PDB file of C-alpha atoms in Angstrom:
ATOM      1  CA  LEU P 253     -31.050  20.768 -12.587  1.00 95.00           C
ATOM      2  CA  THR P 254     -28.375  17.658 -12.083  1.00 97.00           C
ATOM      3  CA  LYS P 255     -25.649  19.961 -13.928  1.00 96.00           C
ATOM      4  CA  TYR P 256     -26.300  22.810 -11.899  1.00 96.00           C
ATOM      5  CA  ALA P 257     -26.414  20.966  -8.810  1.00 97.00           C
ATOM      6  CA  ALA P 258     -23.247  18.938  -9.611  1.00 97.00           C
ATOM      7  CA  ASN P 259     -21.513  22.289  -9.769  1.00 97.00           C
ATOM      8  CA  ALA P 260     -22.696  24.465  -7.186  1.00 97.00           C
ATOM      9  CA  MET P 261     -21.652  20.705  -4.929  1.00 97.00           C
ATOM     10  CA  LEU P 262     -18.389  21.630  -6.053  1.00 98.00           C
ATOM     11  CA  ALA P 263     -18.461  25.537  -4.995  1.00 98.00           C
ATOM     12  CA  THR P 264     -19.347  24.756  -2.046  1.00 98.00           C
ATOM     13  CA  ARG P 265     -16.618  22.455  -1.287  1.00 98.00           C
ATOM     14  CA  ILE P 266     -14.524  25.276  -2.432  1.00 98.00           C
ATOM     15  CA  SER P 267     -16.173  27.660  -0.391  1.00 98.00           C
ATOM     16  CA  PHE P 268     -16.777  25.925   2.843  1.00 98.00           C
ATOM     17  CA  MET P 269     -12.742  24.768   3.102  1.00 98.00           C
ATOM     18  CA  ASN P 270     -12.254  28.820   2.152  1.00 98.00           C
ATOM     19  CA  GLU P 271     -14.067  29.588   5.400  1.00 97.00           C
ATOM     20  CA  LEU P 272     -12.236  26.849   7.162  1.00 98.00           C
ATOM     21  CA  ALA P 273      -8.964  28.507   6.120  1.00 98.00           C
ATOM     22  CA  LEU P 274      -9.511  31.682   7.529  1.00 97.00           C
ATOM     23  CA  LEU P 275     -11.110  30.236  10.776  1.00 98.00           C
ATOM     24  CA  ALA P 276      -7.637  28.048  10.974  1.00 98.00           C
ATOM     25  CA  GLU P 277      -5.801  31.107  10.888  1.00 97.00           C
ATOM     26  CA  LYS P 278      -6.962  32.370  13.679  1.00 97.00           C
ATOM     27  CA  MET P 279      -6.768  29.255  15.772  1.00 97.00           C
ATOM     28  CA  GLY P 280      -3.375  28.648  14.763  1.00 97.00           C
ATOM     29  CA  ALA P 281      -3.757  25.434  12.536  1.00 97.00           C
ATOM     30  CA  ASP P 282      -2.728  24.125   9.397  1.00 98.00           C
ATOM     31  CA  ILE P 283      -5.776  23.944   6.845  1.00 98.00           C
ATOM     32  CA  GLU P 284      -3.496  21.387   4.884  1.00 97.00           C
ATOM     33  CA  HIS P 285      -3.934  19.298   7.994  1.00 97.00           C
ATOM     34  CA  VAL P 286      -7.193  19.694   7.845  1.00 98.00           C
ATOM     35  CA  ARG P 287      -7.407  18.709   4.456  1.00 98.00           C
ATOM     36  CA  HIS P 288      -5.611  15.319   4.527  1.00 97.00           C
ATOM     37  CA  GLY P 289      -7.776  14.339   7.940  1.00 98.00           C
ATOM     38  CA  ILE P 290     -11.229  15.252   6.728  1.00 98.00           C
ATOM     39  CA  GLY P 291      -9.958  13.959   2.862  1.00 98.00           C
ATOM     40  CA  SER P 292      -8.803  10.583   4.685  1.00 98.00           C
ATOM     41  CA  ASP P 293     -12.735   9.895   5.244  1.00 98.00           C
ATOM     42  CA  PRO P 294     -13.765   8.154   1.671  1.00 97.00           C
ATOM     43  CA  ARG P 295     -17.605  10.119   2.467  1.00 97.00           C
ATOM     44  CA  ILE P 296     -15.376  12.886   1.654  1.00 97.00           C
ATOM     45  CA  GLY P 297     -12.490  12.477  -0.472  1.00 97.00           C
ATOM     46  CA  TYR P 298      -9.788  15.259  -1.573  1.00 96.00           C
ATOM     47  CA  HIS P 299     -11.508  16.766  -4.513  1.00 96.00           C
ATOM     48  CA  PHE P 300     -12.325  20.577  -4.470  1.00 96.00           C
ATOM     49  CA  LEU P 301     -10.702  20.826  -0.666  1.00 97.00           C
ATOM     50  CA  TYR P 302      -8.038  23.662  -1.231  1.00 97.00           C
ATOM     51  CA  ALA P 303      -8.298  26.706   0.370  1.00 97.00           C
ATOM     52  CA  GLY P 304      -7.471  29.356  -1.826  1.00 98.00           C
ATOM     53  CA  CYS P 305      -8.420  32.614  -2.899  1.00 98.00           C
ATOM     54  CA  GLY P 306     -11.409  31.796  -4.287  1.00 97.00           C
ATOM     55  CA  TYR P 307     -12.994  30.431  -7.608  1.00 97.00           C
ATOM     56  CA  GLY P 308     -13.749  32.028 -11.148  1.00 97.00           C
ATOM     57  CA  GLY P 309     -14.049  31.140 -14.289  1.00 94.00           C
ATOM     58  CA  SER P 310     -17.629  30.712 -16.392  1.00 88.00           C
ATOM     59  CA  CYS P 311     -19.400  27.133 -14.820  1.00 93.00           C
ATOM     60  CA  PHE P 312     -19.139  27.842 -11.058  1.00 96.00           C
ATOM     61  CA  PRO P 313     -20.147  31.315 -10.973  1.00 95.00           C
ATOM     62  CA  LYS P 314     -22.788  31.186 -13.328  1.00 95.00           C
ATOM     63  CA  ASP P 315     -24.150  27.838 -12.285  1.00 96.00           C
ATOM     64  CA  VAL P 316     -23.941  29.303  -8.886  1.00 97.00           C
ATOM     65  CA  GLN P 317     -26.178  31.447  -9.790  1.00 96.00           C
ATOM     66  CA  ALA P 318     -28.602  29.990 -12.245  1.00 96.00           C
ATOM     67  CA  LEU P 319     -29.367  27.330  -9.699  1.00 97.00           C
ATOM     68  CA  GLN P 320     -30.670  30.644  -7.391  1.00 96.00           C
ATOM     69  CA  ARG P 321     -32.675  32.436 -10.308  1.00 96.00           C
ATOM     70  CA  THR P 322     -34.135  28.865 -10.970  1.00 96.00           C
ATOM     71  CA  ALA P 323     -35.491  28.187  -7.217  1.00 97.00           C
ATOM     72  CA  LYS P 324     -36.529  31.890  -6.805  1.00 97.00           C
ATOM     73  CA  GLU P 325     -39.199  31.282  -9.662  1.00 97.00           C
ATOM     74  CA  TYR P 326     -40.290  28.549  -7.725  1.00 97.00           C
ATOM     75  CA  GLY P 327     -40.722  30.066  -4.894  1.00 98.00           C
ATOM     76  CA  GLU P 328     -37.280  28.826  -3.066  1.00 96.00           C
ATOM     77  CA  ASP P 329     -34.867  30.892  -1.496  1.00 96.00           C
ATOM     78  CA  LEU P 330     -31.407  28.331  -1.302  1.00 97.00           C
ATOM     79  CA  LYS P 331     -29.688  30.132   1.764  1.00 97.00           C
ATOM     80  CA  VAL P 332     -26.433  27.429   1.212  1.00 97.00           C
ATOM     81  CA  LEU P 333     -26.007  28.487  -2.374  1.00 96.00           C
ATOM     82  CA  ASN P 334     -26.286  32.591  -1.255  1.00 96.00           C
ATOM     83  CA  ALA P 335     -23.712  31.857   1.443  1.00 97.00           C
ATOM     84  CA  VAL P 336     -21.073  30.166  -0.934  1.00 97.00           C
ATOM     85  CA  GLU P 337     -21.402  33.206  -3.261  1.00 96.00           C
ATOM     86  CA  VAL P 338     -21.287  35.468  -0.669  1.00 97.00           C
ATOM     87  CA  VAL P 339     -18.124  33.756   0.738  1.00 98.00           C
ATOM     88  CA  ASN P 340     -16.561  32.891  -2.795  1.00 98.00           C
ATOM     89  CA  ASN P 341     -16.540  36.994  -3.477  1.00 97.00           C
ATOM     90  CA  ARG P 342     -15.566  37.797   0.208  1.00 97.00           C
ATOM     91  CA  GLN P 343     -12.518  35.173  -0.304  1.00 98.00           C
ATOM     92  CA  LYS P 344     -11.330  37.253  -3.488  1.00 98.00           C
ATOM     93  CA  GLU P 345     -10.059  39.613  -1.121  1.00 98.00           C
ATOM     94  CA  VAL P 346      -8.315  37.794   1.175  1.00 98.00           C
ATOM     95  CA  LEU P 347      -5.188  38.672  -0.752  1.00 98.00           C
ATOM     96  CA  LEU P 348      -5.183  42.607  -0.682  1.00 98.00           C
ATOM     97  CA  GLU P 349      -6.153  42.436   3.221  1.00 98.00           C
ATOM     98  CA  LYS P 350      -2.810  40.330   3.710  1.00 98.00           C
ATOM     99  CA  ILE P 351      -1.288  42.684   1.471  1.00 98.00           C
ATOM    100  CA  VAL P 352      -2.350  45.541   3.560  1.00 98.00           C
ATOM    101  CA  ALA P 353      -2.139  44.336   6.891  1.00 98.00           C
ATOM    102  CA  ARG P 354       1.757  43.604   5.773  1.00 98.00           C
ATOM    103  CA  PHE P 355       2.173  47.155   4.094  1.00 98.00           C
ATOM    104  CA  GLY P 356      -0.019  49.569   4.962  1.00 98.00           C
ATOM    105  CA  LYS P 357      -3.332  50.933   3.688  1.00 97.00           C
ATOM    106  CA  ASP P 358      -1.679  53.782   1.246  1.00 98.00           C
ATOM    107  CA  LEU P 359       0.097  51.132  -1.390  1.00 98.00           C
ATOM    108  CA  SER P 360       1.015  54.784  -3.405  1.00 98.00           C
ATOM    109  CA  GLY P 361       4.657  54.175  -4.659  1.00 96.00           C
ATOM    110  CA  LYS P 362       4.367  50.396  -4.378  1.00 98.00           C
ATOM    111  CA  ASN P 363       4.913  47.567  -7.052  1.00 98.00           C
ATOM    112  CA  ILE P 364       3.299  44.066  -6.412  1.00 98.00           C
ATOM    113  CA  ALA P 365       4.711  41.384  -8.849  1.00 98.00           C
ATOM    114  CA  LEU P 366       1.390  39.439  -9.755  1.00 98.00           C
ATOM    115  CA  TRP P 367       2.205  35.558 -10.921  1.00 98.00           C
ATOM    116  CA  GLY P 368      -0.790  34.236 -12.485  1.00 98.00           C
ATOM    117  CA  LEU P 369      -3.603  35.918 -14.626  1.00 98.00           C
ATOM    118  CA  ALA P 370      -6.550  33.237 -15.357  1.00 98.00           C
ATOM    119  CA  PHE P 371      -9.100  32.031 -13.249  1.00 97.00           C
ATOM    120  CA  LYS P 372      -7.133  28.347 -13.287  1.00 97.00           C
ATOM    121  CA  PRO P 373      -4.134  26.626 -14.752  1.00 97.00           C
ATOM    122  CA  ASN P 374      -4.598  25.681 -18.673  1.00 96.00           C
ATOM    123  CA  THR P 375      -7.277  27.961 -19.854  1.00 97.00           C
ATOM    124  CA  ASP P 376      -6.987  31.958 -21.002  1.00 97.00           C
ATOM    125  CA  ASP P 377     -10.495  32.192 -19.244  1.00 97.00           C
ATOM    126  CA  MET P 378     -10.254  34.993 -16.920  1.00 97.00           C
ATOM    127  CA  ARG P 379     -14.470  35.331 -15.981  1.00 96.00           C
ATOM    128  CA  ASP P 380     -14.314  36.324 -12.682  1.00 96.00           C
ATOM    129  CA  ALA P 381     -10.594  35.639 -12.267  1.00 97.00           C
ATOM    130  CA  PRO P 382      -9.468  36.571  -8.515  1.00 98.00           C
ATOM    131  CA  SER P 383      -6.761  38.573 -10.448  1.00 98.00           C
ATOM    132  CA  ARG P 384      -9.243  40.902 -11.557  1.00 98.00           C
ATOM    133  CA  THR P 385     -10.146  41.611  -8.168  1.00 98.00           C
ATOM    134  CA  LEU P 386      -7.008  41.912  -6.494  1.00 98.00           C
ATOM    135  CA  ILE P 387      -5.244  43.952  -9.696  1.00 98.00           C
ATOM    136  CA  LYS P 388      -8.486  47.102  -9.096  1.00 98.00           C
ATOM    137  CA  GLY P 389      -8.049  46.434  -5.299  1.00 98.00           C
ATOM    138  CA  LEU P 390      -4.195  47.515  -5.502  1.00 98.00           C
ATOM    139  CA  TRP P 391      -5.311  50.270  -7.902  1.00 98.00           C
ATOM    140  CA  ALA P 392      -7.595  51.566  -5.348  1.00 98.00           C
ATOM    141  CA  LEU P 393      -5.057  51.779  -3.056  1.00 98.00           C
ATOM    142  CA  GLY P 394      -2.368  53.493  -5.319  1.00 98.00           C
ATOM    143  CA  ALA P 395      -0.183  50.226  -6.140  1.00 98.00           C
ATOM    144  CA  THR P 396       1.025  49.127  -9.507  1.00 98.00           C
ATOM    145  CA  VAL P 397       0.966  45.918 -10.757  1.00 98.00           C
ATOM    146  CA  THR P 398       3.436  43.916 -12.959  1.00 98.00           C
ATOM    147  CA  ALA P 399       2.244  40.100 -14.091  1.00 98.00           C
ATOM    148  CA  TYR P 400       2.690  37.470 -15.926  1.00 98.00           C
ATOM    149  CA  ASP P 401       0.806  34.675 -17.305  1.00 98.00           C
ATOM    150  CA  PRO P 402       1.590  31.642 -19.750  1.00 98.00           C
ATOM    151  CA  VAL P 403      -1.352  31.858 -21.957  1.00 97.00           C
ATOM    152  CA  ALA P 404      -3.874  34.463 -20.498  1.00 98.00           C
ATOM    153  CA  MET P 405      -1.416  37.680 -21.376  1.00 97.00           C
ATOM    154  CA  HIS P 406      -3.958  38.606 -24.689  1.00 97.00           C
ATOM    155  CA  GLU P 407      -6.991  38.418 -22.373  1.00 97.00           C
ATOM    156  CA  THR P 408      -5.817  41.252 -19.864  1.00 98.00           C
ATOM    157  CA  ARG P 409      -4.579  43.257 -22.441  1.00 97.00           C
ATOM    158  CA  ARG P 410      -7.996  42.694 -24.032  1.00 97.00           C
ATOM    159  CA  ILE P 411      -9.575  43.116 -20.158  1.00 97.00           C
ATOM    160  CA  PHE P 412      -7.624  46.516 -19.413  1.00 97.00           C
ATOM    161  CA  GLY P 413      -6.491  47.744 -22.219  1.00 96.00           C
ATOM    162  CA  ASP P 414      -3.427  49.586 -22.068  1.00 93.00           C
ATOM    163  CA  ASP P 415      -3.881  50.741 -18.402  1.00 97.00           C
ATOM    164  CA  PRO P 416       0.027  52.307 -17.428  1.00 97.00           C
ATOM    165  CA  ARG P 417      -0.953  50.827 -13.937  1.00 98.00           C
ATOM    166  CA  LEU P 418      -0.315  47.568 -15.253  1.00 98.00           C
ATOM    167  CA  LYS P 419       2.646  46.220 -16.956  1.00 98.00           C
ATOM    168  CA  LEU P 420       2.619  42.636 -18.846  1.00 98.00           C
ATOM    169  CA  VAL P 421       6.201  40.884 -18.758  1.00 98.00           C
ATOM    170  CA  ASP P 422       7.032  37.573 -21.045  1.00 97.00           C
ATOM    171  CA  THR P 423       8.539  35.549 -18.029  1.00 98.00           C
ATOM    172  CA  PRO P 424       8.010  34.704 -14.263  1.00 98.00           C
ATOM    173  CA  MET P 425      11.344  36.229 -13.242  1.00 98.00           C
ATOM    174  CA  ASP P 426      10.748  39.293 -15.174  1.00 98.00           C
ATOM    175  CA  VAL P 427       8.048  40.395 -12.834  1.00 98.00           C
ATOM    176  CA  LEU P 428      10.584  40.857  -9.745  1.00 98.00           C
ATOM    177  CA  PRO P 429      13.061  43.261 -10.199  1.00 97.00           C
ATOM    178  CA  GLY P 430      12.065  46.354  -7.884  1.00 93.00           C
ATOM    179  CA  ALA P 431       8.760  45.056  -6.920  1.00 98.00           C
ATOM    180  CA  ASP P 432       7.779  44.956  -3.566  1.00 98.00           C
ATOM    181  CA  ALA P 433       6.239  41.548  -2.843  1.00 98.00           C
ATOM    182  CA  LEU P 434       5.219  38.617  -4.859  1.00 98.00           C
ATOM    183  CA  ALA P 435       1.694  37.667  -5.514  1.00 98.00           C
ATOM    184  CA  ILE P 436       0.712  34.426  -6.738  1.00 98.00           C
ATOM    185  CA  VAL P 437      -2.701  33.785  -7.897  1.00 98.00           C
ATOM    186  CA  THR P 438      -2.910  30.834 -10.192  1.00 98.00           C
ATOM    187  CA  GLU P 439      -1.819  27.573  -9.777  1.00 98.00           C
ATOM    188  CA  TRP P 440       0.439  27.511 -13.078  1.00 98.00           C
ATOM    189  CA  GLN P 441       3.207  23.948 -13.372  1.00 98.00           C
ATOM    190  CA  VAL P 442       5.626  26.969 -13.916  1.00 97.00           C
ATOM    191  CA  PHE P 443       5.017  28.271 -10.135  1.00 98.00           C
ATOM    192  CA  ARG P 444       5.719  25.208  -8.081  1.00 97.00           C
ATOM    193  CA  SER P 445       9.301  24.887  -8.436  1.00 97.00           C
ATOM    194  CA  PRO P 446      11.199  28.207  -8.878  1.00 97.00           C
ATOM    195  CA  ASN P 447      14.380  29.572  -7.979  1.00 97.00           C
ATOM    196  CA  PHE P 448      13.822  31.255  -4.777  1.00 98.00           C
ATOM    197  CA  ASP P 449      17.229  32.520  -4.910  1.00 97.00           C
ATOM    198  CA  GLU P 450      17.059  34.607  -7.635  1.00 97.00           C
ATOM    199  CA  ILE P 451      13.726  35.575  -6.485  1.00 98.00           C
ATOM    200  CA  LYS P 452      14.838  36.997  -3.120  1.00 97.00           C
ATOM    201  CA  SER P 453      17.682  38.680  -5.127  1.00 97.00           C
ATOM    202  CA  LYS P 454      15.010  40.201  -7.628  1.00 98.00           C
ATOM    203  CA  LEU P 455      12.741  41.803  -5.305  1.00 98.00           C
ATOM    204  CA  LYS P 456      12.694  44.574  -3.389  1.00 97.00           C
ATOM    205  CA  THR P 457      11.191  43.067   0.124  1.00 97.00           C
ATOM    206  CA  PRO P 458      11.082  39.079   0.155  1.00 98.00           C
ATOM    207  CA  VAL P 459       7.861  39.048   0.599  1.00 98.00           C
ATOM    208  CA  ILE P 460       5.716  36.661  -0.741  1.00 98.00           C
ATOM    209  CA  PHE P 461       1.665  36.228  -0.786  1.00 98.00           C
ATOM    210  CA  ASP P 462       0.349  32.964  -1.889  1.00 98.00           C
ATOM    211  CA  GLY P 463      -3.463  32.754  -3.094  1.00 98.00           C
ATOM    212  CA  ARG P 464      -2.887  28.871  -3.826  1.00 98.00           C
ATOM    213  CA  ASN P 465      -0.729  27.452  -1.092  1.00 98.00           C
ATOM    214  CA  LEU P 466       1.825  26.411  -3.058  1.00 98.00           C
ATOM    215  CA  TYR P 467       4.421  25.972  -1.159  1.00 98.00           C
ATOM    216  CA  GLU P 468       5.506  24.951   1.996  1.00 97.00           C
ATOM    217  CA  PRO P 469       5.738  27.595   4.907  1.00 98.00           C
ATOM    218  CA  ALA P 470       8.553  26.603   7.037  1.00 97.00           C
ATOM    219  CA  SER P 471      10.716  25.578   4.301  1.00 97.00           C
ATOM    220  CA  VAL P 472      10.123  29.295   2.312  1.00 98.00           C
ATOM    221  CA  ARG P 473      10.532  30.709   5.650  1.00 98.00           C
ATOM    222  CA  GLU P 474      13.855  29.507   6.016  1.00 97.00           C
ATOM    223  CA  GLN P 475      15.522  31.147   2.594  1.00 97.00           C
ATOM    224  CA  GLY P 476      14.423  34.217   4.619  1.00 97.00           C
ATOM    225  CA  PHE P 477      10.859  35.197   2.714  1.00 98.00           C
ATOM    226  CA  GLU P 478       8.214  36.338   4.803  1.00 98.00           C
ATOM    227  CA  TYR P 479       5.582  34.154   3.936  1.00 98.00           C
ATOM    228  CA  PHE P 480       1.490  34.900   3.830  1.00 98.00           C
ATOM    229  CA  ALA P 481      -0.462  31.793   2.742  1.00 98.00           C
ATOM    230  CA  ILE P 482      -4.180  30.881   3.326  1.00 98.00           C
ATOM    231  CA  GLY P 483      -4.673  29.265   6.154  1.00 98.00           C
ATOM    232  CA  ARG P 484      -1.341  28.063   6.826  1.00 97.00           C
ATOM    233  CA  LEU P 485       1.220  28.016   9.799  1.00 91.00           C
TER     234      LEU P 485
END
């Protein structure tokens, strides 16, 4: 129970911040300011308060669901954890929604460059990874995807096989030529300080959808990009 509770608590913090990020966007607030504000309260702290495009992996989804199943065996309905899972599944759709809002529902002929496939950095684990939801969503709307991840390429090939709608390349910059936009799904260190001039020169249109809030929006926009993050102004 303690182990399940610990991971469920962390998952709850993530989903809570993701819901606040969506609200912040509509209110014209910056979720980073909110994060700094509430994180400065020592009762809360800063850990697992980063908004993004959802959590994945083995531990959080599995343990949230396991705790829910255990509760049902004892006649309890854990409504908070039910909501945590609903929010996370919805959050995995946010990047696709932003892409559709920018380019329209028919993405036929569009190619989206993708940075990151693993559910988090420093692993090749793609279980419940947000990248899988995004790739399938883009395919359903007619788009193709060119993707790069430092270590999860083999796992991606195992999952998706040789589907012609997905091209895997050898470097981060190789995803860009001719792509209609860049989407960032995993916060690998290699993506944090890119050459924005090179990105802009290779993309067909200078548009970035940042699912991990890696950059300062004003700085990226000053370099001529349309920049869409999660809960940031």
